[in-house]
mmCIF file of C-alpha atoms in Angstrom:
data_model
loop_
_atom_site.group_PDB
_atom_site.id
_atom_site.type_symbol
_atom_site.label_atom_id
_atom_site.label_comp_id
_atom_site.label_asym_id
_atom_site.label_seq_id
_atom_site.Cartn_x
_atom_site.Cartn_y
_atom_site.Cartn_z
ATOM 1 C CA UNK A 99 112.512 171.674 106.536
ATOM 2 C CA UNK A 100 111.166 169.328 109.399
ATOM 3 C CA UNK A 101 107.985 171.820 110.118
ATOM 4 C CA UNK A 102 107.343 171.816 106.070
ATOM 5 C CA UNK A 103 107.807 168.136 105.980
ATOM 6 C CA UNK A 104 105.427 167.392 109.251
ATOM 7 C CA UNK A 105 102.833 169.475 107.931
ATOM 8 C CA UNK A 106 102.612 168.410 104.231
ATOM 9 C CA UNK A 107 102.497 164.637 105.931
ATOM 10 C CA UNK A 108 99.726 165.649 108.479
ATOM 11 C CA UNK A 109 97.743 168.250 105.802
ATOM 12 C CA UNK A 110 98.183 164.348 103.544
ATOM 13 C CA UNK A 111 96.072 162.889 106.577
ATOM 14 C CA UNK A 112 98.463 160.948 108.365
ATOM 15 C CA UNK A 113 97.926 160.362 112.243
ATOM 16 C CA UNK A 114 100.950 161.089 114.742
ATOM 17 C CA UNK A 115 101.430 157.288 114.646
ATOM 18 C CA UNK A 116 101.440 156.862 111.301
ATOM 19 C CA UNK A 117 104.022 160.017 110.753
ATOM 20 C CA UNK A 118 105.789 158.814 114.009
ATOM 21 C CA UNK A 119 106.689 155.140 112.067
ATOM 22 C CA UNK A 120 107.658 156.824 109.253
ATOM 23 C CA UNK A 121 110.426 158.881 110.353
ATOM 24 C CA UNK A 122 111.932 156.220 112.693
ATOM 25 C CA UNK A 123 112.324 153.643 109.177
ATOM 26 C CA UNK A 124 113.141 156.849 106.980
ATOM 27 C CA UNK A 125 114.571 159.725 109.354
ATOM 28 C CA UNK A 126 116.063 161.435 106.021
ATOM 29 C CA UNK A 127 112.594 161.812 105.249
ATOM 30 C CA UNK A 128 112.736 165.040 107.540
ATOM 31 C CA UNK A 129 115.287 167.010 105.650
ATOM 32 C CA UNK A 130 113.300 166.175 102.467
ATOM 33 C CA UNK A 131 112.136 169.347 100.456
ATOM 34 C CA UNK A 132 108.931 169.425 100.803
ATOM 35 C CA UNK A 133 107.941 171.588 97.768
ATOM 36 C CA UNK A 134 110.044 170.366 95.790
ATOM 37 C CA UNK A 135 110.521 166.947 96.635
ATOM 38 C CA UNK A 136 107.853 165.252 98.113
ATOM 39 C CA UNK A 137 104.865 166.906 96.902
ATOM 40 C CA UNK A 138 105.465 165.608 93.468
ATOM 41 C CA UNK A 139 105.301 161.813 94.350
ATOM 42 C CA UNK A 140 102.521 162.087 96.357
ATOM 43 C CA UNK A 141 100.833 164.188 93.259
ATOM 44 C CA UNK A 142 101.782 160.965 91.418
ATOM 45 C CA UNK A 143 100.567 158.513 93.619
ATOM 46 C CA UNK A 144 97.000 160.287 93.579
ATOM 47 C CA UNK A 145 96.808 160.573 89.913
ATOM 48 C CA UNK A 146 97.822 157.022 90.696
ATOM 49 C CA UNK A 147 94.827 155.989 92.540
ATOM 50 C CA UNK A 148 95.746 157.000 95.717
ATOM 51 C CA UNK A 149 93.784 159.338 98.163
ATOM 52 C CA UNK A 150 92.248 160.280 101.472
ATOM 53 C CA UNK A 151 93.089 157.222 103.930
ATOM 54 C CA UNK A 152 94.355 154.913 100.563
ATOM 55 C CA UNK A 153 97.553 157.520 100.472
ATOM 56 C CA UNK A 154 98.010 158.194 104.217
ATOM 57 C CA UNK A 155 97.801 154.168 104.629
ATOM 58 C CA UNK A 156 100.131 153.867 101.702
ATOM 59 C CA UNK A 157 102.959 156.188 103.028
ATOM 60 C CA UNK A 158 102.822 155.033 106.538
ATOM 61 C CA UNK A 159 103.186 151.032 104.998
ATOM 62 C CA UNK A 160 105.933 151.702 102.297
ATOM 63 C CA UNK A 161 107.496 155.319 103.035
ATOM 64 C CA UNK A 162 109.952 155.123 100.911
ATOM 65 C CA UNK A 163 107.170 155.743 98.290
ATOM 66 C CA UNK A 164 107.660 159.438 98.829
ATOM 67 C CA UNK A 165 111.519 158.654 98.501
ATOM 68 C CA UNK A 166 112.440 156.826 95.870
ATOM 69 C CA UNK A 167 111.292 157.061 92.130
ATOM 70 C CA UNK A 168 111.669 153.755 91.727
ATOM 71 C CA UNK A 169 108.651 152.087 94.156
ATOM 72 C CA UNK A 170 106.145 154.493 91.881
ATOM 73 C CA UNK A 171 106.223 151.841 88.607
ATOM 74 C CA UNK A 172 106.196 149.006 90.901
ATOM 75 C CA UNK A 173 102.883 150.082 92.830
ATOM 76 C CA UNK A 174 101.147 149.622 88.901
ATOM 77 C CA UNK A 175 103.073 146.443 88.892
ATOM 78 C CA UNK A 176 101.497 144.808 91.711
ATOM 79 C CA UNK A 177 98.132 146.268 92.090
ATOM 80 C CA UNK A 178 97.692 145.320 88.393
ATOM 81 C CA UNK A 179 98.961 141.657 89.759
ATOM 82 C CA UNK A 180 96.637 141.417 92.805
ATOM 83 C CA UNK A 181 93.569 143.290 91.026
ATOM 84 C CA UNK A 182 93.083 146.494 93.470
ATOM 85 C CA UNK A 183 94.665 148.877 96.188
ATOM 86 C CA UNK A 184 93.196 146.947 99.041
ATOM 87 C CA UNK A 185 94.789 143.653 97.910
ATOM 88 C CA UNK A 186 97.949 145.662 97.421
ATOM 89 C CA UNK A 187 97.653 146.656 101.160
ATOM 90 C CA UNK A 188 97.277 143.167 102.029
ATOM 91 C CA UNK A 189 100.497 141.577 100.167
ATOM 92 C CA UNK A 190 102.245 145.000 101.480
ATOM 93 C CA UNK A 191 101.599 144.188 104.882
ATOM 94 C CA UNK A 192 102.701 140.065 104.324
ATOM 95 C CA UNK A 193 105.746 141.589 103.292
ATOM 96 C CA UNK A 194 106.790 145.477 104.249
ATOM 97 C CA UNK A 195 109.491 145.495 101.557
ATOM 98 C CA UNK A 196 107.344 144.222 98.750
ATOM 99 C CA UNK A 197 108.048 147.381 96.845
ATOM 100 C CA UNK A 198 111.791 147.322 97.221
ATOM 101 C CA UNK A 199 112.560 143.924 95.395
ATOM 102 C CA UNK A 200 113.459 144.333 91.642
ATOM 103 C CA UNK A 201 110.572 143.200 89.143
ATOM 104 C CA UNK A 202 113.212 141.951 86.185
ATOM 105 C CA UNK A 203 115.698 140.536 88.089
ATOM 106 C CA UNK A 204 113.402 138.878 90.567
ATOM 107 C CA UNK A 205 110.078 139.042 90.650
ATOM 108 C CA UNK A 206 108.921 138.795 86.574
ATOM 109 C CA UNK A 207 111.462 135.553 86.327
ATOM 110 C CA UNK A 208 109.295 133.752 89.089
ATOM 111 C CA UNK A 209 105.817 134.606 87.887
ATOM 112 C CA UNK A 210 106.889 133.329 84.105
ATOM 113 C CA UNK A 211 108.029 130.400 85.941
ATOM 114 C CA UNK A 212 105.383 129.692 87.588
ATOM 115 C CA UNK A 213 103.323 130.272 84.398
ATOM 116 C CA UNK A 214 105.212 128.302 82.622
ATOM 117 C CA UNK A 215 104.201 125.120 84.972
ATOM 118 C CA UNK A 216 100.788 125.844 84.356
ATOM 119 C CA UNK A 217 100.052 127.751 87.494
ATOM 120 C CA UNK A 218 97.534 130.346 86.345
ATOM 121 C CA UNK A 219 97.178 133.971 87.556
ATOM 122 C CA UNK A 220 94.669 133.253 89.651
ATOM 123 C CA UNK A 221 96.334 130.826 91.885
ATOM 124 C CA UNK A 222 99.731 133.622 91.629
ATOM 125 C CA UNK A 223 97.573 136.486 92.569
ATOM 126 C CA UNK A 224 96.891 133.889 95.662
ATOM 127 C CA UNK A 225 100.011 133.251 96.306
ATOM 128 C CA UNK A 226 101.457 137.334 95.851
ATOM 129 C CA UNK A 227 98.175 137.628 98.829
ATOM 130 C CA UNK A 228 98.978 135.051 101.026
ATOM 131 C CA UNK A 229 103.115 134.448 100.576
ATOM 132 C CA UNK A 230 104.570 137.520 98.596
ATOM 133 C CA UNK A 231 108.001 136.453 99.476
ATOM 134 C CA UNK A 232 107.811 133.413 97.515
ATOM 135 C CA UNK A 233 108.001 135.029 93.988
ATOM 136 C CA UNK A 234 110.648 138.031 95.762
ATOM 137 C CA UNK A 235 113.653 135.513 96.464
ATOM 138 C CA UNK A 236 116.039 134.565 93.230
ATOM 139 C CA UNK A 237 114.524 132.268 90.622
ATOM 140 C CA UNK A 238 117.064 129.711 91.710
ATOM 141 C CA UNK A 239 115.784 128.732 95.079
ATOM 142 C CA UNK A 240 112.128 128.768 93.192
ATOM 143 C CA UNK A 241 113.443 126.135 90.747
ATOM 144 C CA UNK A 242 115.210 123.977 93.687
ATOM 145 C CA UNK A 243 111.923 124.469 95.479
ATOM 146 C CA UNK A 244 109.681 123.176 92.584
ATOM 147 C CA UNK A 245 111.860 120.113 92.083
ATOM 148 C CA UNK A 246 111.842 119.176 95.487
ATOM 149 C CA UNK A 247 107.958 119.070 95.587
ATOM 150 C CA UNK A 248 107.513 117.189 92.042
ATOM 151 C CA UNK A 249 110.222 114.711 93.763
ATOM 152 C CA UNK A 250 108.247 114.306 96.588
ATOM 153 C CA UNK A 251 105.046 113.079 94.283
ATOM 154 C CA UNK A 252 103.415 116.158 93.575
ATOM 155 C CA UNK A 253 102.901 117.569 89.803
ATOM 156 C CA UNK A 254 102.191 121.089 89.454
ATOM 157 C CA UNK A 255 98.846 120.491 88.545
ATOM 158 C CA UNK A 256 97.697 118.491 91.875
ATOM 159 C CA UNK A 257 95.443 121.011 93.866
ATOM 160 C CA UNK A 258 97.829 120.743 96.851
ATOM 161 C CA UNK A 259 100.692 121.913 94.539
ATOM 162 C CA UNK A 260 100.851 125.464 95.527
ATOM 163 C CA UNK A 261 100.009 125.019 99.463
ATOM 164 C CA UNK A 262 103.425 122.207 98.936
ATOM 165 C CA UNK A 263 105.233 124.847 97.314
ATOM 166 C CA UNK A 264 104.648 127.347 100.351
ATOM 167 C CA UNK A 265 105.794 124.428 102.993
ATOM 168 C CA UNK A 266 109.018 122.923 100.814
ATOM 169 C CA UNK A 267 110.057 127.002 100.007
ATOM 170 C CA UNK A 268 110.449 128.372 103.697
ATOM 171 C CA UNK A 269 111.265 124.859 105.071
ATOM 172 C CA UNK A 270 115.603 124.823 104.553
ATOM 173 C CA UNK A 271 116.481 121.586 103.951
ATOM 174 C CA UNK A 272 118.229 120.050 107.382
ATOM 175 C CA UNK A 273 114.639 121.099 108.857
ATOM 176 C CA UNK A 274 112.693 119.435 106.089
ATOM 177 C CA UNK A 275 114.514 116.266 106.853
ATOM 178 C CA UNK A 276 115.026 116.909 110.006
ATOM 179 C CA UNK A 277 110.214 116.672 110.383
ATOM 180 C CA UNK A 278 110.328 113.463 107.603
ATOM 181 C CA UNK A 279 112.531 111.778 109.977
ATOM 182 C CA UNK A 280 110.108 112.954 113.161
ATOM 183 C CA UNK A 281 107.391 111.702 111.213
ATOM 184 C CA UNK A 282 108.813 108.393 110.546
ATOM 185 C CA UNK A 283 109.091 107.581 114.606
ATOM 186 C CA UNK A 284 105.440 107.257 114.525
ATOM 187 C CA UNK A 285 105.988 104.000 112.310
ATOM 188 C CA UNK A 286 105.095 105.680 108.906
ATOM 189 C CA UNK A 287 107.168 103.986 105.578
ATOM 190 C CA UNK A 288 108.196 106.042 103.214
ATOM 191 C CA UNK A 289 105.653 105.761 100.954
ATOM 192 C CA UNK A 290 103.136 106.494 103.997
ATOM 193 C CA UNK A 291 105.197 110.025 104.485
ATOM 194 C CA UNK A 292 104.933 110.785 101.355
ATOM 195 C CA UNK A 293 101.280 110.076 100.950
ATOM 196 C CA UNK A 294 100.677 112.278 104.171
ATOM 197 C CA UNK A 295 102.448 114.884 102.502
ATOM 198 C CA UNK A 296 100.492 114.761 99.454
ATOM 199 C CA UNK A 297 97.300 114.661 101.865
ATOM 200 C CA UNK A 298 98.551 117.639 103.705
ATOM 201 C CA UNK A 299 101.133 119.485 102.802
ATOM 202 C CA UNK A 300 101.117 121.481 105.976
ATOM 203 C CA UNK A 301 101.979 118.753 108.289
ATOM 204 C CA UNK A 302 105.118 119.843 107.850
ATOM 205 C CA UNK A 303 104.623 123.355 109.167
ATOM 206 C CA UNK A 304 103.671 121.288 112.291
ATOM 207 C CA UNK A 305 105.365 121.271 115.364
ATOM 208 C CA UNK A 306 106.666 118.386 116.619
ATOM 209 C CA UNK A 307 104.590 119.143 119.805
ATOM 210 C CA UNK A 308 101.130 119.355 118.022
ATOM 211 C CA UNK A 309 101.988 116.375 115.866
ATOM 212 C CA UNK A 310 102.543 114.157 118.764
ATOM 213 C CA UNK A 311 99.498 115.178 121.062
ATOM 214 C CA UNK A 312 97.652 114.696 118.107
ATOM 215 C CA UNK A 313 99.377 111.235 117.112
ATOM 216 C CA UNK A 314 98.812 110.014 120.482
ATOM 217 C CA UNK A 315 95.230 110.641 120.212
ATOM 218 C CA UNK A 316 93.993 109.371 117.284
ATOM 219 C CA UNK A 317 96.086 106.012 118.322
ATOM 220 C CA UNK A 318 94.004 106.088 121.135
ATOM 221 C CA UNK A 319 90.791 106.514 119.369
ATOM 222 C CA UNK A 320 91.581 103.685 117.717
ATOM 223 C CA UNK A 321 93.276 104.755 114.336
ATOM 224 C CA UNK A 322 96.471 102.821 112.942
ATOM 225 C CA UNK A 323 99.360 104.380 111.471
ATOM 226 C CA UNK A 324 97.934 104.474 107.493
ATOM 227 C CA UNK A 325 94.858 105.493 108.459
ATOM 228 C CA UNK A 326 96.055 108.825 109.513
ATOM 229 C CA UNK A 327 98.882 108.912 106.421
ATOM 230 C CA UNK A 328 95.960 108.901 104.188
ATOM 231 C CA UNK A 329 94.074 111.545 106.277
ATOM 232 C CA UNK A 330 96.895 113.620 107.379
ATOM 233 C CA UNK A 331 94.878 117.164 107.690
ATOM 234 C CA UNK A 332 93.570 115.337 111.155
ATOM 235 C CA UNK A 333 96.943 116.159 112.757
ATOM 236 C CA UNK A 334 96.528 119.822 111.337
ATOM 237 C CA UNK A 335 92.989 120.583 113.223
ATOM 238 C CA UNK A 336 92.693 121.846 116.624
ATOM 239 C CA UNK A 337 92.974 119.320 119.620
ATOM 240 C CA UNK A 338 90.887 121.454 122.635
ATOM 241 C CA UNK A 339 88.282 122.995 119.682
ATOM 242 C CA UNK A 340 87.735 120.489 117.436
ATOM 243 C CA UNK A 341 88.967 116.427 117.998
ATOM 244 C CA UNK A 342 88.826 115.389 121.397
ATOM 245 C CA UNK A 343 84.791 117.620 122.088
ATOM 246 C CA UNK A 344 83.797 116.022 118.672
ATOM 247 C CA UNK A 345 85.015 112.943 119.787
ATOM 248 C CA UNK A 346 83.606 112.777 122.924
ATOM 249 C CA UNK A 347 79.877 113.474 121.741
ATOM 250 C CA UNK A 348 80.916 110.265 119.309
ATOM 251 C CA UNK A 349 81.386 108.171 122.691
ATOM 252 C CA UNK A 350 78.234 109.484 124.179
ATOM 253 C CA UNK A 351 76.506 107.882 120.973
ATOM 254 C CA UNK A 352 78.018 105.367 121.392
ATOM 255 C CA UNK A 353 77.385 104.304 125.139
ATOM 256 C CA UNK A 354 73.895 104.879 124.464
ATOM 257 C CA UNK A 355 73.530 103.115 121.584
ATOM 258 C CA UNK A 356 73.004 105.481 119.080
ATOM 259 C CA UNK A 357 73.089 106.025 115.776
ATOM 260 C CA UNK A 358 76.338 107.962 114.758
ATOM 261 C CA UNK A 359 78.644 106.953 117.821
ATOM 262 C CA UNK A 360 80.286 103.845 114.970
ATOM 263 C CA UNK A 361 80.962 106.942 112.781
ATOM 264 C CA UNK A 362 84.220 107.001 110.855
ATOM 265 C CA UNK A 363 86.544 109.516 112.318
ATOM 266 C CA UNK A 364 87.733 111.460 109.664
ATOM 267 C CA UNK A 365 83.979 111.667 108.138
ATOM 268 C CA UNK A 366 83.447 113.316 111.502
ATOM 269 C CA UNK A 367 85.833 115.625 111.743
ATOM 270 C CA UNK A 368 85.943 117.204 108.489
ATOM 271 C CA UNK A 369 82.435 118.500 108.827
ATOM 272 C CA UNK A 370 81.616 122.034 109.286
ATOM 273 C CA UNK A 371 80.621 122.720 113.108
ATOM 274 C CA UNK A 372 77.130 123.925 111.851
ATOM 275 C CA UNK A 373 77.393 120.641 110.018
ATOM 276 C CA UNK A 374 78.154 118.181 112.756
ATOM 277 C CA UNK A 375 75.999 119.733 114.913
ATOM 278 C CA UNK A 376 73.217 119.191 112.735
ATOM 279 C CA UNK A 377 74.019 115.493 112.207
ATOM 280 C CA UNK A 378 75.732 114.768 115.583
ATOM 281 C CA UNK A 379 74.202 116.777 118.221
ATOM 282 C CA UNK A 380 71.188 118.528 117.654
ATOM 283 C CA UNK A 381 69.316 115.238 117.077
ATOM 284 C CA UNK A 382 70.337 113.681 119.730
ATOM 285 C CA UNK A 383 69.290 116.073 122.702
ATOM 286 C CA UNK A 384 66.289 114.458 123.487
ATOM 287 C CA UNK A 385 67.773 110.814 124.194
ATOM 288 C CA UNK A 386 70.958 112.839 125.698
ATOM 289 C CA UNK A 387 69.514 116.085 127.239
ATOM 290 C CA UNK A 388 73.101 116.696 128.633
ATOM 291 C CA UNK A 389 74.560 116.306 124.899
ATOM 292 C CA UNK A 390 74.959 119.812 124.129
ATOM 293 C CA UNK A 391 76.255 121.279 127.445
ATOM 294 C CA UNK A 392 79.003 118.540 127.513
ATOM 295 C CA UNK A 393 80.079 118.873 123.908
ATOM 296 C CA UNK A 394 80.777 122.944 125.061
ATOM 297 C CA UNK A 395 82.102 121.807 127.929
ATOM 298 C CA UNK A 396 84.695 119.721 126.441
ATOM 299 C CA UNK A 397 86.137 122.927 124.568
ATOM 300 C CA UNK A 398 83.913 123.050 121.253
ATOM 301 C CA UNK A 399 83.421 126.168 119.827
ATOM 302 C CA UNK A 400 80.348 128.070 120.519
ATOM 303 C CA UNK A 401 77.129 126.901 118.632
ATOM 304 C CA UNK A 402 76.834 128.407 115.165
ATOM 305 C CA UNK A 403 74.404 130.473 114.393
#
């Protein structure tokens, strides 16, 4: 049986790897019937849409597609969800047991409740692409995990609602309080964390580490405590790439009196890099010649094309 089995697998284009990862999660697979057994689902998951590199990618992801009758209705499901096989691949790989979770009692009562908030199927087929497992856990947590973001001032129609939902979902609760109260230290009121959150529901994905380098600079660029509530995503962007080489061509402005160097902050740092180098740097070459060099120097990334 293990000869028949290897073959049919390799004759089905799978690569030593691929067959290699498949019997270590589903050993049994080897004592399979071949003939009888596994050549019928993968005949089904052709007529399904599946061939050539599409099935051997398919088995080697999810093998217990060739194993249980089951996974075959629920490969329609989601590809029908997430619109084709390639975004199937992609929520398959976020989460490798995508296919094992049961559509009634779990995954259908999370996307009508989602619907039923007003999220539309666009922003669910984002969500199935970029956090599967948030619509695969019991409709319960989904409900605590809605309330807890409208509670924290965010209706399900706000354009942040969904990113909040992510953050609040795979945050438990002791380490959800556990950030607010981290965030507080840095002199915040309530009303200022909860405005931050609103601004950026991330922040709270943050490490404490990044939060505090990050704190400590923009204090020292000169921005107060509200400032950066209302313009939280500043704490999310990269210190070494993007804040302290951005703000050091702002200095250089600056201390040669030019225009730009009295720029607000934030204005500067949401820009695009092709963007701020067009309004920041670029110009500015001929009064600084050493403009450019420096602002690569200081750890920006490398000029856009």
């Amino acid at each position: 049986k293990p000869d028949a089995v290897l073959r049919l697998l390799k004759q089905e284009g799978l690569d030593d790897a691929q067959i290699r990862r498949l019997v270590l999660s589903h050993p049994r697979v080897l004592v399979a019937d071949a003939k009888d057994t596994l050549e019928p689902k993968i005949r089904a998951l052709r007529e399904g849409g599946f061939s050539g590199p599409e099935l051997a990618r398919l088995i080697s992801t999810c093998p217990s597609v060739v194993i249980r009758p089951v996974v075959l209705p629920r490969i329609e499901f989601w590809r029908n969800l997430v619109g084709n096989n390639e975004k199937l691949f992609k929520a398959m790989e976020r989460s490798f047991f995508l296919l094992h979770f049961s559509l009634e009692e779990k995954v259908i009562p999370n996307l009508l409740f989602l619907r039923s908030l007003g999220i539309t199927d666009e922003k669910i087929r984002t969500i199935v692409l970029r956090r599967p497992r948030l619509v695969t856990n019991g409709i319960d947590r989904m409900r605590a995990a809605v309330e807890q973001v409208k509670g924290m001032g965010i209706p399900p129609d706000s354009t942040v609602f969904v990113e909040a939902l992510y953050t609040v979902f795979f945050l438990r609760r002791l380490a959800l309080d556990a950030k607010l109260e981290f965030l507080s230290s840095f002199g915040w009121s309530q009303a200022e964390l909860m405005l931050a959150f609103r601004r950026f529901p991330r922040i709270l994905e943050l490490s404490e580490k990044k939060i505090h380098s990050g704190m400590d600079f923009l204090k020292k660029a000169g921005c107060v405590p509200s400032y950066v509530a209302s313009r939280s995503v500043l704490l999310g962007y990269s210190m070494e790439r993007r804040l302290k080489p951005r703000y050091h061509v702002l200095q250089s402005l600056k201390m040669n009196g030019l225009h730009g160097g009295d720029a607000d902050l934030f204005g500067v740092m949401v820009l695009t890099e092709k963007k701020f180098m067009s309004k920041y740097v670029i110009p500015n070459t001929e009064s600084i010649p050493e403009l450019l060099e420096s602002y690569l120097a200081a750890g920006a990334k490398s000029i856009p094309s």
